[in-house]
């Protein structure tokens, strides 16, 4: 088998950034995905109708420039999100929905990049969950307790998550970028309103890869990858064919100088290598037949979106991932990959 044709994927968690960086990273994404849930942790964060509209416009204008520069017609729909905060009212939620928001995102305070103003009291947000439920907005949660010991942060968040899901049975909730066996189990046991996203880097790395030998800043991300047994369970979930698990890459680019320094930023830039690595993983697990549902069906169905009609092709054609791309060190930099995206 030399070629794989896939329904064009949806990436249900991505960081596209702003300004010049946005155009460069978006170019990598539009070659591989048709839609993406765009994270709101820009600076400043997306919290208002005006900010959401302006960010969507910035993304769409970047897309136009990418297409005219390349003489291509990539289609890409940014699925916009806003950062949920205690100051929001049911009216703001309504307006955000009317402006085209797909989901709201919760960042616990201080947990990750640009989350200083994040949530401290999850119960205080109950009126907002209610409003989001009424508006059919999806709630995306970065599920970590920032004050817990670093590798226990996700595990300690799970009871809070469980309670929210129980109290809001009509609210669709995504536990994002799962990293532990316990989180996989919780999503499996939860009712239908709950799903979990999986990143490609958490299917391929453990904490050992980041700090077990030399310090590898470009693999450092939040939540931290954990033990190899966790990784195995994440891989099992990804290839299971269970519609509660779908792709959310959490591709999170940072310029090399912001990674290779004291106080380096968290985030793995996986967008350029997303599909080639996913094919490898599903092949290794002997579950290539489950790839398309994971990348291109279950996410759309959870979000009540039509399936993408466009397809993409990948061929077996060994290539070396560049050491650096537009000032960023991508995931698998300098390494050889077997599958290559055919640029249409
Ligand atoms: C993300 C970023 O850089 O914006 N970083 C990360 O390590 N995943 C934020 C996030 O999703 O936690
Ligand atoms: Zn993220």
XYZ file of C-alpha atoms and ligand atoms in Angstrom:
357
model
C 0.000 0.000 0.000
C 1.613 3.234 -1.189
C -1.204 5.663 -0.857
C -3.881 6.455 1.688
C -6.903 8.581 0.866
C -8.691 10.025 3.872
C -11.756 12.131 4.432
C -10.150 15.469 5.343
C -9.714 15.560 9.139
C -10.973 17.946 11.784
C -8.521 18.996 14.472
C -10.627 19.607 17.559
C -7.959 21.568 19.509
C -5.357 23.811 17.906
C -3.381 26.961 18.679
C -3.052 29.136 15.593
C -1.530 32.188 17.293
C -1.687 35.677 15.764
C 0.208 37.971 13.416
C 3.015 36.578 11.240
C 3.154 33.337 13.177
C -0.510 32.674 12.391
C 0.023 32.688 8.649
C 2.990 30.322 8.825
C 1.385 27.808 11.150
C -2.009 27.971 9.441
C -0.340 27.026 6.157
C 0.747 23.738 7.725
C -2.715 23.070 9.094
C -4.803 23.761 5.993
C -2.851 21.128 4.057
C -4.049 18.492 6.512
C -7.314 19.523 8.105
C -10.555 21.101 6.876
C -11.735 22.517 10.198
C -10.238 23.132 13.596
C -11.380 24.187 17.026
C -9.249 27.296 17.471
C -8.095 27.930 21.025
C -8.787 31.376 22.507
C -5.583 31.795 24.572
C -4.314 34.594 22.399
C -2.956 37.794 23.953
C -5.382 39.255 24.893
C -7.660 36.201 25.098
C -10.841 35.829 23.033
C -13.614 36.743 25.474
C -15.929 39.054 23.555
C -17.922 39.058 20.335
C -15.606 41.707 18.890
C -12.465 39.746 19.693
C -13.937 36.534 18.305
C -15.057 38.203 15.087
C -11.731 39.977 14.612
C -9.741 36.774 15.213
C -11.876 34.815 12.739
C -11.326 37.561 10.191
C -7.575 37.520 10.811
C -7.544 33.750 10.235
C -9.632 34.007 7.061
C -7.444 36.784 5.678
C -4.337 34.717 6.384
C -5.944 31.836 4.515
C -6.557 34.057 1.501
C -2.911 35.132 1.459
C -1.735 31.518 1.831
C -3.906 30.498 -1.116
C -2.878 33.354 -3.369
C 0.837 32.888 -2.562
C 0.639 29.159 -3.282
C -1.841 29.404 -6.182
C -4.046 26.896 -4.297
C -7.583 26.760 -3.055
C -7.319 25.258 0.385
C -10.600 25.468 2.212
C -10.476 25.767 5.956
C -13.129 26.645 8.483
C -11.964 27.975 11.841
C -14.371 26.828 14.559
C -14.146 29.699 16.980
C -14.021 29.491 20.767
C -14.032 31.902 23.662
C -12.383 31.770 27.061
C -14.941 31.140 29.795
C -14.643 33.439 32.793
C -16.659 34.188 35.933
C -17.574 37.681 34.675
C -19.642 36.247 31.816
C -23.419 36.372 31.797
C -26.057 34.326 29.999
C -26.432 37.314 27.668
C -22.718 37.294 26.708
C -22.953 33.568 26.019
C -25.979 34.145 23.784
C -24.170 36.867 21.878
C -21.048 34.752 21.447
C -23.179 31.926 20.072
C -24.926 34.328 17.687
C -21.502 35.559 16.530
C -20.660 31.986 15.513
C -18.834 30.535 18.514
C -18.690 26.735 18.541
C -17.285 26.165 22.017
C -16.163 27.824 25.230
C -12.900 26.925 26.869
C -11.968 26.687 30.530
C -8.389 27.218 31.600
C -7.767 26.698 35.302
C -5.823 29.720 36.551
C -2.113 29.649 35.783
C -2.184 26.154 34.319
C -0.609 26.911 30.942
C 0.309 29.533 28.323
C -1.719 32.768 28.786
C -3.964 31.400 31.527
C -3.077 33.857 34.303
C -6.675 35.089 34.336
C -8.101 31.548 34.344
C -10.754 29.910 36.469
C -10.291 29.246 40.198
C -13.771 28.207 41.270
C -15.487 25.747 38.944
C -18.749 25.803 40.914
C -19.023 29.584 40.490
C -19.394 28.958 36.765
C -22.575 26.884 37.064
C -24.796 29.644 35.576
C -22.427 29.826 32.618
C -22.517 26.056 32.039
C -26.296 26.335 32.144
C -26.279 29.133 29.562
C -23.870 27.205 27.345
C -26.047 24.128 27.587
C -29.081 26.172 26.534
C -27.174 27.591 23.561
C -25.841 24.179 22.485
C -22.269 25.322 22.933
C -19.602 22.736 23.677
C -17.515 23.179 26.838
C -13.827 22.353 26.332
C -11.844 21.860 29.515
C -8.132 21.884 30.182
C -8.467 19.375 32.995
C -5.698 20.048 35.488
C -5.478 21.381 39.030
C -2.519 23.782 38.808
C -1.658 23.600 42.510
C -1.337 19.801 42.511
C 2.029 18.081 41.994
C 2.816 18.342 38.286
C 2.146 14.739 37.282
C -0.963 14.462 39.479
C -2.706 17.549 38.105
C -4.970 15.768 35.640
C -5.885 12.943 38.009
C -6.862 15.441 40.708
C -9.109 17.338 38.329
C -11.174 14.283 37.377
C -13.653 14.438 40.314
C -14.483 18.061 39.400
C -14.994 17.049 35.802
C -17.195 14.147 36.798
C -19.384 16.423 38.901
C -19.863 19.007 36.125
C -20.765 16.275 33.639
C -23.258 14.822 36.105
C -24.863 18.172 36.931
C -25.176 19.208 33.265
C -26.296 16.114 31.382
C -27.315 18.112 28.321
C -24.059 20.069 28.085
C -21.505 18.567 25.718
C -18.136 18.531 27.465
C -14.712 17.673 26.105
C -11.935 16.640 28.446
C -9.019 17.776 26.369
C -5.581 16.330 25.623
C -5.919 13.245 27.840
C -2.676 12.048 29.389
C -3.578 9.403 31.959
C -5.197 5.986 32.084
C -7.574 7.398 34.705
C -8.800 10.106 32.325
C -9.374 7.529 29.587
C -11.404 5.434 32.019
C -13.458 8.410 33.128
C -14.357 9.329 29.549
C -15.221 5.696 28.794
C -17.515 5.493 31.804
C -19.146 8.889 31.285
C -22.479 9.397 29.580
C -22.784 10.418 25.952
C -22.408 14.142 26.602
C -18.699 13.600 27.400
C -15.820 13.076 24.983
C -12.026 13.164 25.198
C -9.491 14.479 22.718
C -6.096 12.928 22.112
C -2.959 14.591 20.785
C -0.386 12.910 18.595
C 2.478 13.802 20.971
C 0.815 12.137 23.963
C 0.465 8.980 21.866
C 4.209 9.033 21.215
C 6.010 10.427 24.268
C 6.328 9.883 28.004
C 7.822 12.087 30.699
C 11.050 10.148 30.230
C 11.389 11.564 26.724
C 11.283 15.118 28.123
C 13.427 14.866 31.248
C 14.537 11.239 31.620
C 17.793 11.754 29.736
C 18.689 15.189 28.433
C 16.244 18.039 28.817
C 14.160 18.250 25.626
C 12.370 21.624 25.659
C 10.604 21.092 22.351
C 8.765 18.085 23.800
C 7.676 20.005 26.892
C 3.927 20.605 26.951
C 0.941 20.828 29.273
C -0.442 18.539 30.469
C 2.834 16.668 30.870
C 3.068 13.296 29.164
C 3.122 10.625 31.860
C 4.113 6.959 32.224
C 4.431 4.456 29.383
C 1.378 2.601 30.767
C -0.633 5.821 30.352
C 0.645 6.207 26.805
C -0.406 2.638 26.010
C -3.917 3.313 27.283
C -4.155 6.537 25.279
C -3.123 4.623 22.163
C -5.667 1.943 22.939
C -8.380 4.603 23.231
C -7.334 6.302 19.976
C -7.586 3.113 17.902
C -10.597 1.682 19.770
C -13.270 2.943 17.404
C -15.063 4.397 20.439
C -16.689 7.663 19.240
C -15.904 9.324 22.576
C -12.246 9.688 21.529
C -11.168 11.898 18.656
C -8.306 14.030 17.413
C -7.417 17.321 19.088
C -3.746 17.851 18.294
C -3.069 20.734 20.710
C -0.422 21.826 18.211
C 1.053 24.750 20.163
C 3.900 26.548 18.383
C 6.391 28.720 20.255
C 9.402 30.491 18.731
C 12.667 28.704 19.413
C 13.912 31.505 21.704
C 10.846 31.078 23.916
C 11.516 27.345 24.275
C 15.309 27.263 24.588
C 15.678 29.525 27.617
C 15.132 29.691 31.340
C 11.329 29.542 31.900
C 10.655 27.907 28.549
C 7.083 27.843 27.201
C 4.962 24.685 27.115
C 3.691 23.427 23.763
C 4.565 20.985 20.986
C 4.296 22.111 17.360
C 2.827 18.994 15.767
C 0.782 20.505 12.919
C 3.403 19.909 10.171
C 3.680 16.189 10.992
C 0.165 15.426 12.194
C -1.208 12.943 9.657
C 2.090 11.218 8.803
C 2.564 10.393 12.499
C -1.048 9.321 13.020
C -0.825 6.867 10.133
C 2.336 5.393 11.677
C 0.626 4.981 15.035
C -2.520 3.374 13.628
C -0.375 1.080 11.467
C 1.758 0.060 14.444
C -1.433 -0.794 16.307
C -2.764 -2.714 13.282
C -5.830 -0.494 13.288
C -5.488 1.587 10.149
C -9.167 0.890 9.505
C -9.972 3.007 12.581
C -7.935 6.058 11.540
C -10.534 7.951 9.532
C -13.222 7.746 12.191
C -10.738 9.111 14.749
C -9.552 11.996 12.561
C -12.596 12.840 10.470
C -15.838 11.482 11.881
C -16.209 11.209 15.665
C -15.258 14.821 16.353
C -17.652 16.163 13.744
C -20.460 13.971 15.066
C -19.877 15.076 18.652
C -19.976 18.725 17.536
C -23.048 18.093 15.338
C -21.216 19.113 12.193
C -21.588 17.566 8.746
C -18.690 15.299 7.764
C -16.134 16.933 5.474
C -16.665 15.923 1.865
C -13.160 16.759 0.724
C -10.443 14.105 0.831
C -6.674 14.228 1.215
C -3.958 11.857 0.090
C -0.749 10.679 1.724
C 1.931 8.606 -0.006
C 4.788 6.461 1.239
C 7.638 8.787 0.454
C 10.337 9.168 3.082
C 11.149 12.752 4.017
C 13.079 14.477 6.772
C 11.216 16.884 9.029
C 13.041 20.257 8.912
C 15.126 21.181 11.981
C 13.292 24.467 12.120
C 10.235 25.903 10.382
C 9.480 29.631 10.484
C 11.459 30.037 13.701
C 9.868 27.018 15.427
C 11.262 23.553 16.066
C 8.519 21.127 14.978
C 7.724 17.780 16.576
C 10.045 15.102 15.107
C 12.477 17.783 13.847
C 15.368 16.226 11.910
C 13.735 12.790 11.886
C 12.614 10.734 8.928
C 8.932 10.078 8.361
C 7.512 7.431 6.091
C 4.250 9.110 5.021
C 3.991 12.406 3.223
C 0.995 14.607 2.533
C 0.284 14.959 -1.194
C -0.225 18.674 -1.756
C -3.309 19.087 -3.858
C -0.597 25.521 24.958
C -0.100 26.843 24.367
O 1.113 26.999 24.198
O -0.919 27.705 24.033
N 0.503 24.787 25.508
C 0.574 23.466 25.761
O 1.559 23.019 26.333
N -0.366 22.644 25.378
C -1.673 25.799 25.937
C -2.423 24.565 26.353
O -3.247 24.049 25.607
O -2.192 24.081 27.473
Zn -3.941 23.629 23.930
